[in-house]
Amino acid sequence: MNKNKKIKAGVVGATGFTGQMLVRILSSHPSVELVYLSSRTYRPVDYSELHPQFKGIVDIPCEPFHLKKASQKCDVVFLALPHMVSMTVAGKFLNAGKKVIDLAADYRVKDSSLYRKYFGKSHIDKKNLKVAVYGLPEFSRKQIATAALLANPGCYPTSVLLALIPLLKEKKIEPEVIVSSVSSITGAGRKAKLEYHYSNIAGNIWAYKPFSHQHVPEMLECLKLLTRQKVSLTFIPHVAPVDGIYSTISVRCKRKMTVSGFLNIYKKYYVNAPFVRFKDVPAQLKNVTGTNFCEIGVNVSADGAKGVVTSCIDNLIKGAAGSAVQNMNIMFGLDETEGLI
Amino acid sequence: MNKNKKIKAGVVGATGFTGQMLVRILSSHPSVELVYLSSRTYRPVDYSELHPQFKGIVDIPCEPFHLKKASQKCDVVFLALPHMVSMTVAGKFLNAGKKVIDLAADYRVKDSSLYRKYFGKSHIDKKNLKVAVYGLPEFSRKQIATAALLANPGCYPTSVLLALIPLLKEKKIEPEVIVSSVSSITGAGRKAKLEYHYSNIAGNIWAYKPFSHQHVPEMLECLKLLTRQKVSLTFIPHVAPVDGIYSTISVRCKRKMTVSGFLNIYKKYYVNAPFVRFKDVPAQLKNVTGTNFCEIGVNVSADGAKGVVTSCIDNLIKGAAGSAVQNMNIMFGLDETEGLI
Amino acid sequence: MNKNKKIKAGVVGATGFTGQMLVRILSSHPSVELVYLSSRTYRPVDYSELHPQFKGIVDIPCEPFHLKKASQKCDVVFLALPHMVSMTVAGKFLNAGKKVIDLAADYRVKDSSLYRKYFGKSHIDKKNLKVAVYGLPEFSRKQIATAALLANPGCYPTSVLLALIPLLKEKKIEPEVIVSSVSSITGAGRKAKLEYHYSNIAGNIWAYKPFSHQHVPEMLECLKLLTRQKVSLTFIPHVAPVDGIYSTISVRCKRKMTVSGFLNIYKKYYVNAPFVRFKDVPAQLKNVTGTNFCEIGVNVSADGAKGVVTSCIDNLIKGAAGSAVQNMNIMFGLDETEGLI
Amino acid sequence: MNKNKKIKAGVVGATGFTGQMLVRILSSHPSVELVYLSSRTYRPVDYSELHPQFKGIVDIPCEPFHLKKASQKCDVVFLALPHMVSMTVAGKFLNAGKKVIDLAADYRVKDSSLYRKYFGKSHIDKKNLKVAVYGLPEFSRKQIATAALLANPGCYPTSVLLALIPLLKEKKIEPEVIVSSVSSITGAGRKAKLEYHYSNIAGNIWAYKPFSHQHVPEMLECLKLLTRQKVSLTFIPHVAPVDGIYSTISVRCKRKMTVSGFLNIYKKYYVNAPFVRFKDVPAQLKNVTGTNFCEIGVNVSADGAKGVVTSCIDNLIKGAAGSAVQNMNIMFGLDETEGLI
């Protein structure tokens, strides 16, 4: 592609785990030119000096955030900022006529009252919250295509929603599910904490926030919107030394079901979804690590009354940077898979 | 302790993961003399040549199994054999007047018809199956104390039963639970398989046998026996690079419950259990790795209607060799904690 | 690129670690069409059934090896076969006018007498051994460009040679070096062995073959050819749970040296090498994992008399599949970096 | 042992990695009563609240450091403090007639001028530095037995010195060695740093301080003292995800040597050393992880001119807490192995 025709992309918050993955994917995307990188924590410096794995791959600087500079350079801005920080800048980019893809939680949930409860702060950009498009590509391609502000789904929600939406829409399962998810510690962000020390993660696993994780309202709202059902969701996230997210979903069937019954539903919904695969054995995380795929596995009890659906993604790719680029592809009329594996 | 007064112990199947852990614990047990080690797969050889980590610690040979020799030497024999092999030798040791602690599944489930279904073979020692004592020390000390044949509980069952029995006995939860467990690959035994290759386990996680794991009947039978309830159990085991077993148990409360309500029940049942601890936050695997402890964590939903109980153990210690030694301590009138951490 | 113009590539031995990495890289290479996959061990079957991570990415079958079929389909054949097997088929592909890139050791060392010593078999294709080009791209682009049979360098040699050749050619160090290398277990091939069991690799490290590794003659011959020096090499490989190869090279300087003196030499030799980077601190494996880069770090003692050069690569990419594709790019007149990160 | 006769032990700095390991070992030591734990960073609190893995095992509080209280309670004090902090308190315990075992570097090197260079501070307790005993039990049992202030050796030095001292004393190797060591990140202490984040350690390895590690003077001084030789040492430490320290030592033989020649020397020196084992193949870290053993492996080149000696320990046990307890055993006239595996 002619360099002048390339999409000019910037990453605000380029030094976190998600930011780095965005840089990695965007830097080898055939239709993108990466033109702007910023970070709140560092002085202007070669990005590859901060992250030496990019030396010879990404040769632009990482700068302190500067709205005007970013706006002038970019056609699209990826916000890989901490929760409740994106909402302080997204509107300004929109006002400058730029497309914004937000990877934080700031524009995912329409009910603005929930932000205080889950993130401790009131929402300060309710106007744009209203128009933001929740970008689960497999279910909202049309809206994504014309979105100016794209709220990229959370990592846990992506793994859970892709497994549940078809089953609920087809009314095959009771709207009461129990989800046990296991995630890489990278999901918690790149911070210096004793809890994230190698010696605390290697060989370890623990549950956290069993009834209060901030992704629950996101899942419930999306399920309600897309399936017209109020779902009862017990969500139990865990941290372990794994390379992605693995969700194990326990469901009860409304009527006797078979594995192929489940798979036929997925086939119907995902025939045109290039990044969703499904199978009649449990999913396996290794199969998606390093890719933008979601793998779904189905098992059903002998009496057809209960199902176990396993669903996994690479939390930094399909759970963040990969799906953000997938959304960008749709927003800019490119092939949905471009630059992604 | 006078060496002549020490319990003479042998391990049949001493080279597997469980066998090695038994050797490690027994070799430093103050009241035990380790006098016999055998293995089906190797010629007579110094045990520390097979497992060099024992050089200078265990200086006896590992021999091809020889019933008479083992009987003459040992007061108690630990069988760390593959499932359905223990039942070919346990009776013979009993006939010779020896105590037997079986770490396989052969004597755990009283309903002999289930062995064909879950292990592919008919039970050939139904007589001793009848008298075998299922050795969950926290609930059967009296029977264990006089047992000749001790069926040591499975690893998953130990983690699940210790969490569930008190809650069910007190009728605080519905007898319908969903258990998602994550285990070390050592639980599958020491075998040369591509599936167990380092590159297939590191960073990976997957569910297996979601409705058909061989530990389900063991759990159901024990729950029925001890709680007088028929429990509906959805059990979903996983493999991941963790050092033990972590079970996440989703329950519904019969009446509104609180965390302290749960903890008071555990306190009542485990006040004299030296290896069970419980707390008002999720359990954490690292806290029990390398020990004989079971750690139980309790969380309750805001409305008091649902609970998440997390329970973890070192699968080779409290889930196998450690509980076997705990049982031996009880069988021989020693302090239950002797030789264990 | 027009599909008809794409290079038709095949992988013989597509199911091993190197084979899988070749499939991964070739399947997303803009100028390559992957047309043939074979394996000695499996029946004809969808490749993505053997390796489910490729479902939706690679949709061709993996077949039992068939020379004629492979020849008809392919312009270039990658041989990812066990050592001493490549030499049984390479000549036949050459006779059919195909380009061959061999990732085994079979055509790396010109002195055919060494194969019996290091691999236990006599070389049976000495004719082609003579004409094969040892494909270290950074030093042999011209010969590679016209090669019909390309001997792809070994993983350890790549890390060591890129670090040493410039220093020896410039006569800055004594031709007597001590190399301690640490490698991922994937370097040993995808085999079901107890030694490769997760529980034997996690947290472990050990040296092996300290004076007799099969890569030593390859390094010595290449060093002699390219630097005209007979080098004394103590090579001590290790296995550890790391994602690549890390070589720590201890050298003595002929005259007082500085870090920048070393770096200037590397700059001279690698100014046009897109996949070699160098720096004044020790190399770090994470910086190259998942890429085709070699990272070289330089430290010098205070008195300028001794140097420590650290050099690392992803053993399956720059140490195998990546450099093979880099070589293919050169052989077919493409940009050296195409399809590679 | 009668509780009143038990050695009353305290750990100052009980919350770091070394402190925790000391607590673990001392709490199950048959002749020790753990009576005092302190930490600079936390308020008075149950130790098991800070480190829940000790709940039910260690039931005493961890207090802010209080010299008088510690002195009154303890017979022996283990200082697991940061370097250059021990020297501010050791003397006070000595004045109170207590035995002190220091696990920091403060009393290891007699040449007080080196502390400023390597630790950035002048030594402030030169009087006690003079009388401190460097406690390598295998070579200084007599001095250790009567020591009041014991300087416990560093982790790297322990692995290197045990391998080198016998060979140098017997004048079998040139006094010029190259050591490449790989260590667990726990050796760097328990700190919240991005560098120690799980995602930066898993799969990674890097060298650091190749010519300037603070353990070099410790090794050189000890070698000089014990072997009467000035040794030229190139020491290259690395960090990797391994459970201990593995040192690979490259030596040149003064005269032609054989493997058994080396092993006979080790046999001579270590016949009465319960925690040193040696063998004719490379050492393997797994063999010593979790134990107080040092395993030494010997390989010799075909011409008998060069040797590779591999030596490994658990860095927190034989490299710190274990050897400290071994030293305590000697200081109090106990069996050297008591309480240790």
GROMACS .gro file of N, CA and C in nm, chain C residues 176-178 180 182 198-211 232-234 236 238 240-246 248-250 252 282-287 289 299-302 306-308 310 312, chain D residues 176-178 180 182 198-211 232-234 236 238 240-246 248-250 252 282-287 289 299-302 306-308 310 312:
model
  306
  858GLU      N    1   4.050  -1.837   2.134
  858GLU     CA    2   4.031  -1.937   2.239
  858GLU      C    3   3.916  -1.886   2.324
  859VAL      N    4   3.800  -1.945   2.308
  859VAL     CA    5   3.681  -1.890   2.373
  859VAL      C    6   3.608  -1.997   2.453
  860ILE      N    7   3.537  -1.951   2.553
  860ILE     CA    8   3.457  -2.041   2.636
  860ILE      C    9   3.313  -1.996   2.627
  862SER      N   10   2.916  -2.071   2.727
  862SER     CA   11   2.816  -2.138   2.808
  862SER      C   12   2.680  -2.096   2.751
  864VAL      N   13   2.250  -2.157   2.715
  864VAL     CA   14   2.130  -2.211   2.779
  864VAL      C   15   2.019  -2.216   2.675
  880TYR      N   16   0.706  -3.182   3.192
  880TYR     CA   17   0.697  -3.049   3.254
  880TYR      C   18   0.765  -3.045   3.390
  881SER      N   19   0.739  -3.146   3.471
  881SER     CA   20   0.790  -3.142   3.609
  881SER      C   21   0.942  -3.158   3.614
  882ASN      N   22   1.003  -3.200   3.504
  882ASN     CA   23   1.149  -3.211   3.503
  882ASN      C   24   1.216  -3.085   3.447
  883ILE      N   25   1.140  -3.001   3.383
  883ILE     CA   26   1.199  -2.882   3.320
  883ILE      C   27   1.171  -2.757   3.405
  884ALA      N   28   1.048  -2.746   3.454
  884ALA     CA   29   1.011  -2.626   3.530
  884ALA      C   30   1.108  -2.606   3.647
  885GLY      N   31   1.172  -2.492   3.653
  885GLY     CA   32   1.261  -2.459   3.764
  885GLY      C   33   1.397  -2.526   3.759
  886ASN      N   34   1.420  -2.613   3.661
  886ASN     CA   35   1.543  -2.691   3.655
  886ASN      C   36   1.643  -2.631   3.555
  887ILE      N   37   1.766  -2.668   3.567
  887ILE     CA   38   1.869  -2.637   3.467
  887ILE      C   39   1.979  -2.738   3.482
  888TRP      N   40   2.036  -2.781   3.369
  888TRP     CA   41   2.150  -2.873   3.376
  888TRP      C   42   2.234  -2.859   3.250
  889ALA      N   43   2.362  -2.883   3.265
  889ALA     CA   44   2.452  -2.887   3.150
  889ALA      C   45   2.448  -3.027   3.088
  890TYR      N   46   2.483  -3.035   2.960
  890TYR     CA   47   2.492  -3.168   2.896
  890TYR      C   48   2.599  -3.163   2.787
  891LYS      N   49   2.659  -3.278   2.761
  891LYS     CA   50   2.761  -3.291   2.655
  891LYS      C   51   2.862  -3.177   2.655
  892PRO      N   52   2.927  -3.150   2.768
  892PRO     CA   53   3.012  -3.031   2.777
  892PRO      C   54   3.128  -3.029   2.676
  893PHE      N   55   3.176  -3.144   2.637
  893PHE     CA   56   3.289  -3.139   2.542
  893PHE      C   57   3.256  -3.213   2.412
  914SER      N   58   4.003  -2.249   1.937
  914SER     CA   59   3.983  -2.345   2.047
  914SER      C   60   3.854  -2.306   2.118
  915LEU      N   61   3.759  -2.398   2.119
  915LEU     CA   62   3.624  -2.366   2.168
  915LEU      C   63   3.582  -2.463   2.278
  916THR      N   64   3.559  -2.411   2.396
  916THR     CA   65   3.496  -2.492   2.501
  916THR      C   66   3.349  -2.456   2.500
  918ILE      N   67   2.967  -2.536   2.631
  918ILE     CA   68   2.893  -2.603   2.738
  918ILE      C   69   2.745  -2.568   2.727
  920HIS      N   70   2.337  -2.598   2.799
  920HIS     CA   71   2.248  -2.630   2.911
  920HIS      C   72   2.104  -2.633   2.863
  922ALA      N   73   1.716  -2.534   3.009
  922ALA     CA   74   1.645  -2.465   3.116
  922ALA      C   75   1.509  -2.419   3.062
  923PRO      N   76   1.419  -2.377   3.151
  923PRO     CA   77   1.286  -2.333   3.105
  923PRO      C   78   1.289  -2.191   3.050
  924VAL      N   79   1.360  -2.172   2.941
  924VAL     CA   80   1.370  -2.041   2.877
  924VAL      C   81   1.319  -2.052   2.734
  925ASP      N   82   1.278  -1.940   2.678
  925ASP     CA   83   1.217  -1.940   2.545
  925ASP      C   84   1.317  -1.897   2.438
  926GLY      N   85   1.421  -1.977   2.419
  926GLY     CA   86   1.520  -1.944   2.318
  926GLY      C   87   1.656  -1.996   2.359
  927ILE      N   88   1.759  -1.934   2.302
  927ILE     CA   89   1.897  -1.972   2.335
  927ILE      C   90   1.971  -1.847   2.379
  928TYR      N   91   2.047  -1.862   2.486
  928TYR     CA   92   2.127  -1.751   2.539
  928TYR      C   93   2.270  -1.800   2.552
  930THR      N   94   2.662  -1.718   2.647
  930THR     CA   95   2.751  -1.629   2.721
  930THR      C   96   2.894  -1.667   2.683
  931ILE      N   97   2.962  -1.574   2.618
  931ILE     CA   98   3.091  -1.604   2.556
  931ILE      C   99   3.201  -1.526   2.626
  932SER      N  100   3.298  -1.598   2.677
  932SER     CA  101   3.408  -1.537   2.750
  932SER      C  102   3.529  -1.530   2.658
  934ARG      N  103   3.925  -1.334   2.559
  934ARG     CA  104   4.038  -1.252   2.602
  934ARG      C  105   4.080  -1.162   2.486
  964PRO      N  106   2.437  -0.644   2.884
  964PRO     CA  107   2.411  -0.783   2.844
  964PRO      C  108   2.281  -0.798   2.765
  965ALA      N  109   2.282  -0.887   2.669
  965ALA     CA  110   2.161  -0.918   2.593
  965ALA      C  111   2.056  -0.976   2.687
  966GLN      N  112   1.931  -0.974   2.642
  966GLN     CA  113   1.823  -1.026   2.724
  966GLN      C  114   1.731  -1.110   2.634
  967LEU      N  115   1.707  -1.233   2.676
  967LEU     CA  116   1.637  -1.326   2.587
  967LEU      C  117   1.499  -1.277   2.547
  968LYS      N  118   1.424  -1.220   2.643
  968LYS     CA  119   1.288  -1.173   2.614
  968LYS      C  120   1.284  -1.079   2.494
  969ASN      N  121   1.393  -1.007   2.473
  969ASN     CA  122   1.394  -0.909   2.364
  969ASN      C  123   1.388  -0.973   2.226
  971THR      N  124   1.258  -1.320   2.187
  971THR     CA  125   1.160  -1.428   2.182
  971THR      C  126   1.045  -1.390   2.089
  981ASN      N  127   3.024  -0.661   2.729
  981ASN     CA  128   3.085  -0.607   2.851
  981ASN      C  129   3.234  -0.633   2.847
  982VAL      N  130   3.310  -0.539   2.903
  982VAL     CA  131   3.455  -0.551   2.902
  982VAL      C  132   3.505  -0.526   3.043
  983SER      N  133   3.609  -0.600   3.083
  983SER     CA  134   3.663  -0.581   3.218
  983SER      C  135   3.729  -0.445   3.230
  984ALA      N  136   3.744  -0.398   3.352
  984ALA     CA  137   3.798  -0.265   3.377
  984ALA      C  138   3.935  -0.245   3.311
  988LYS      N  139   3.962  -0.851   2.919
  988LYS     CA  140   3.867  -0.961   2.903
  988LYS      C  141   3.731  -0.906   2.860
  989GLY      N  142   3.661  -0.984   2.779
  989GLY     CA  143   3.528  -0.945   2.737
  989GLY      C  144   3.427  -1.055   2.764
  990VAL      N  145   3.304  -1.015   2.789
  990VAL     CA  146   3.194  -1.111   2.795
  990VAL      C  147   3.092  -1.066   2.689
  992THR      N  148   2.738  -1.155   2.521
  992THR     CA  149   2.616  -1.234   2.536
  992THR      C  150   2.536  -1.222   2.407
  994CYS      N  151   2.176  -1.378   2.202
  994CYS     CA  152   2.059  -1.463   2.216
  994CYS      C  153   1.965  -1.456   2.097
 1199GLU      N  154   4.297  -1.987   3.738
 1199GLU     CA  155   4.234  -1.892   3.645
 1199GLU      C  156   4.108  -1.960   3.594
 1200VAL      N  157   3.995  -1.917   3.645
 1200VAL     CA  158   3.872  -1.990   3.614
 1200VAL      C  159   3.765  -1.895   3.562
 1201ILE      N  160   3.676  -1.952   3.484
 1201ILE     CA  161   3.565  -1.875   3.430
 1201ILE      C  162   3.436  -1.938   3.479
 1203SER      N  163   3.021  -1.922   3.497
 1203SER     CA  164   2.893  -1.870   3.450
 1203SER      C  165   2.786  -1.928   3.541
 1205VAL      N  166   2.379  -1.925   3.700
 1205VAL     CA  167   2.239  -1.889   3.673
 1205VAL      C  168   2.164  -1.897   3.805
 1221TYR      N  169   0.638  -1.122   3.701
 1221TYR     CA  170   0.630  -1.256   3.642
 1221TYR      C  171   0.656  -1.255   3.492
 1222SER      N  172   0.595  -1.158   3.423
 1222SER     CA  173   0.606  -1.159   3.278
 1222SER      C  174   0.746  -1.123   3.230
 1223ASN      N  175   0.830  -1.070   3.317
 1223ASN     CA  176   0.967  -1.041   3.278
 1223ASN      C  177   1.063  -1.154   3.310
 1224ILE      N  178   1.021  -1.247   3.393
 1224ILE     CA  179   1.110  -1.356   3.432
 1224ILE      C  180   1.076  -1.485   3.357
 1225ALA      N  181   0.947  -1.515   3.345
 1225ALA     CA  182   0.908  -1.641   3.279
 1225ALA      C  183   0.968  -1.649   3.140
 1226GLY      N  184   1.042  -1.753   3.112
 1226GLY     CA  185   1.100  -1.776   2.980
 1226GLY      C  186   1.221  -1.691   2.948
 1227ASN      N  187   1.258  -1.601   3.038
 1227ASN     CA  188   1.366  -1.506   3.011
 1227ASN      C  189   1.497  -1.551   3.078
 1228ILE      N  190   1.606  -1.498   3.032
 1228ILE     CA  191   1.736  -1.514   3.098
 1228ILE      C  192   1.823  -1.398   3.052
 1229TRP      N  193   1.904  -1.346   3.147
 1229TRP     CA  194   1.998  -1.241   3.109
 1229TRP      C  195   2.115  -1.242   3.206
 1230ALA      N  196   2.229  -1.199   3.155
 1230ALA     CA  197   2.347  -1.182   3.240
 1230ALA      C  198   2.343  -1.043   3.302
 1231TYR      N  199   2.412  -1.027   3.416
 1231TYR     CA  200   2.420  -0.894   3.477
 1231TYR      C  201   2.554  -0.881   3.550
 1232LYS      N  202   2.601  -0.761   3.563
 1232LYS     CA  203   2.727  -0.732   3.634
 1232LYS      C  204   2.839  -0.832   3.603
 1233PRO      N  205   2.872  -0.850   3.475
 1233PRO     CA  206   2.967  -0.956   3.441
 1233PRO      C  207   3.105  -0.941   3.505
 1234PHE      N  208   3.147  -0.820   3.530
 1234PHE     CA  209   3.281  -0.807   3.589
 1234PHE      C  210   3.277  -0.735   3.723
 1255SER      N  211   4.252  -1.583   3.945
 1255SER     CA  212   4.189  -1.492   3.849
 1255SER      C  213   4.051  -1.549   3.816
 1256LEU      N  214   3.949  -1.472   3.846
 1256LEU     CA  215   3.812  -1.523   3.837
 1256LEU      C  216   3.729  -1.435   3.745
 1257THR      N  217   3.678  -1.491   3.637
 1257THR     CA  218   3.577  -1.421   3.557
 1257THR      C  219   3.442  -1.477   3.598
 1259ILE      N  220   3.033  -1.451   3.583
 1259ILE     CA  221   2.922  -1.397   3.503
 1259ILE      C  222   2.790  -1.451   3.555
 1261HIS      N  223   2.378  -1.475   3.604
 1261HIS     CA  224   2.257  -1.459   3.521
 1261HIS      C  225   2.134  -1.477   3.609
 1263ALA      N  226   1.738  -1.627   3.578
 1263ALA     CA  227   1.649  -1.708   3.493
 1263ALA      C  228   1.542  -1.771   3.582
 1264PRO      N  229   1.435  -1.823   3.523
 1264PRO     CA  230   1.329  -1.885   3.605
 1264PRO      C  231   1.367  -2.025   3.653
 1265VAL      N  232   1.468  -2.031   3.738
 1265VAL     CA  233   1.513  -2.159   3.794
 1265VAL      C  234   1.505  -2.152   3.946
 1266ASP      N  235   1.497  -2.269   4.008
 1266ASP     CA  236   1.476  -2.275   4.153
 1266ASP      C  237   1.606  -2.299   4.227
 1267GLY      N  238   1.701  -2.208   4.215
 1267GLY     CA  239   1.827  -2.224   4.284
 1267GLY      C  240   1.938  -2.156   4.206
 1268ILE      N  241   2.061  -2.202   4.232
 1268ILE     CA  242   2.178  -2.147   4.160
 1268ILE      C  243   2.252  -2.262   4.095
 1269TYR      N  244   2.291  -2.239   3.971
 1269TYR     CA  245   2.367  -2.339   3.896
 1269TYR      C  246   2.492  -2.272   3.842
 1271THR      N  247   2.849  -2.302   3.640
 1271THR     CA  248   2.924  -2.380   3.542
 1271THR      C  249   3.065  -2.323   3.537
 1272ILE      N  250   3.162  -2.404   3.578
 1272ILE     CA  251   3.297  -2.356   3.602
 1272ILE      C  252   3.391  -2.420   3.502
 1273SER      N  253   3.459  -2.336   3.428
 1273SER     CA  254   3.551  -2.385   3.326
 1273SER      C  255   3.693  -2.374   3.379
 1275ARG      N  256   4.125  -2.512   3.357
 1275ARG     CA  257   4.232  -2.578   3.281
 1275ARG      C  258   4.316  -2.659   3.380
 1305PRO      N  259   2.712  -3.401   3.456
 1305PRO     CA  260   2.680  -3.265   3.504
 1305PRO      C  261   2.578  -3.268   3.617
 1306ALA      N  262   2.593  -3.177   3.710
 1306ALA     CA  263   2.495  -3.161   3.818
 1306ALA      C  264   2.361  -3.118   3.760
 1307GLN      N  265   2.257  -3.136   3.838
 1307GLN     CA  266   2.123  -3.100   3.792
 1307GLN      C  267   2.051  -3.027   3.906
 1308LEU      N  268   2.000  -2.911   3.875
 1308LEU     CA  269   1.947  -2.826   3.982
 1308LEU      C  270   1.833  -2.893   4.059
 1309LYS      N  271   1.743  -2.962   3.987
 1309LYS     CA  272   1.628  -3.026   4.052
 1309LYS      C  273   1.671  -3.118   4.167
 1310ASN      N  274   1.790  -3.172   4.154
 1310ASN     CA  275   1.836  -3.267   4.257
 1310ASN      C  276   1.861  -3.201   4.392
 1312THR      N  277   1.702  -2.875   4.472
 1312THR     CA  278   1.596  -2.781   4.507
 1312THR      C  279   1.518  -2.832   4.629
 1322ASN      N  280   3.311  -3.303   3.437
 1322ASN     CA  281   3.340  -3.351   3.302
 1322ASN      C  282   3.480  -3.305   3.264
 1323VAL      N  283   3.550  -3.389   3.187
 1323VAL     CA  284   3.686  -3.357   3.147
 1323VAL      C  285   3.696  -3.378   2.996
 1324SER      N  286   3.771  -3.292   2.930
 1324SER     CA  287   3.788  -3.305   2.785
 1324SER      C  288   3.866  -3.433   2.753
 1325ALA      N  289   3.852  -3.479   2.630
 1325ALA     CA  290   3.914  -3.605   2.589
 1325ALA      C  291   4.064  -3.604   2.613
 1329LYS      N  292   4.119  -2.994   2.991
 1329LYS     CA  293   4.019  -2.898   3.037
 1329LYS      C  294   3.909  -2.968   3.116
 1330GLY      N  295   3.858  -2.899   3.213
 1330GLY     CA  296   3.749  -2.955   3.291
 1330GLY      C  297   3.631  -2.860   3.296
 1331VAL      N  298   3.512  -2.916   3.307
 1331VAL     CA  299   3.393  -2.837   3.335
 1331VAL      C  300   3.332  -2.890   3.464
 1333THR      N  301   3.032  -2.848   3.729
 1333THR     CA  302   2.903  -2.785   3.750
 1333THR      C  303   2.864  -2.806   3.896
 1335CYS      N  304   2.561  -2.696   4.197
 1335CYS     CA  305   2.434  -2.627   4.218
 1335CYS      C  306   2.380  -2.644   4.360
   0.00000   0.00000   0.00000
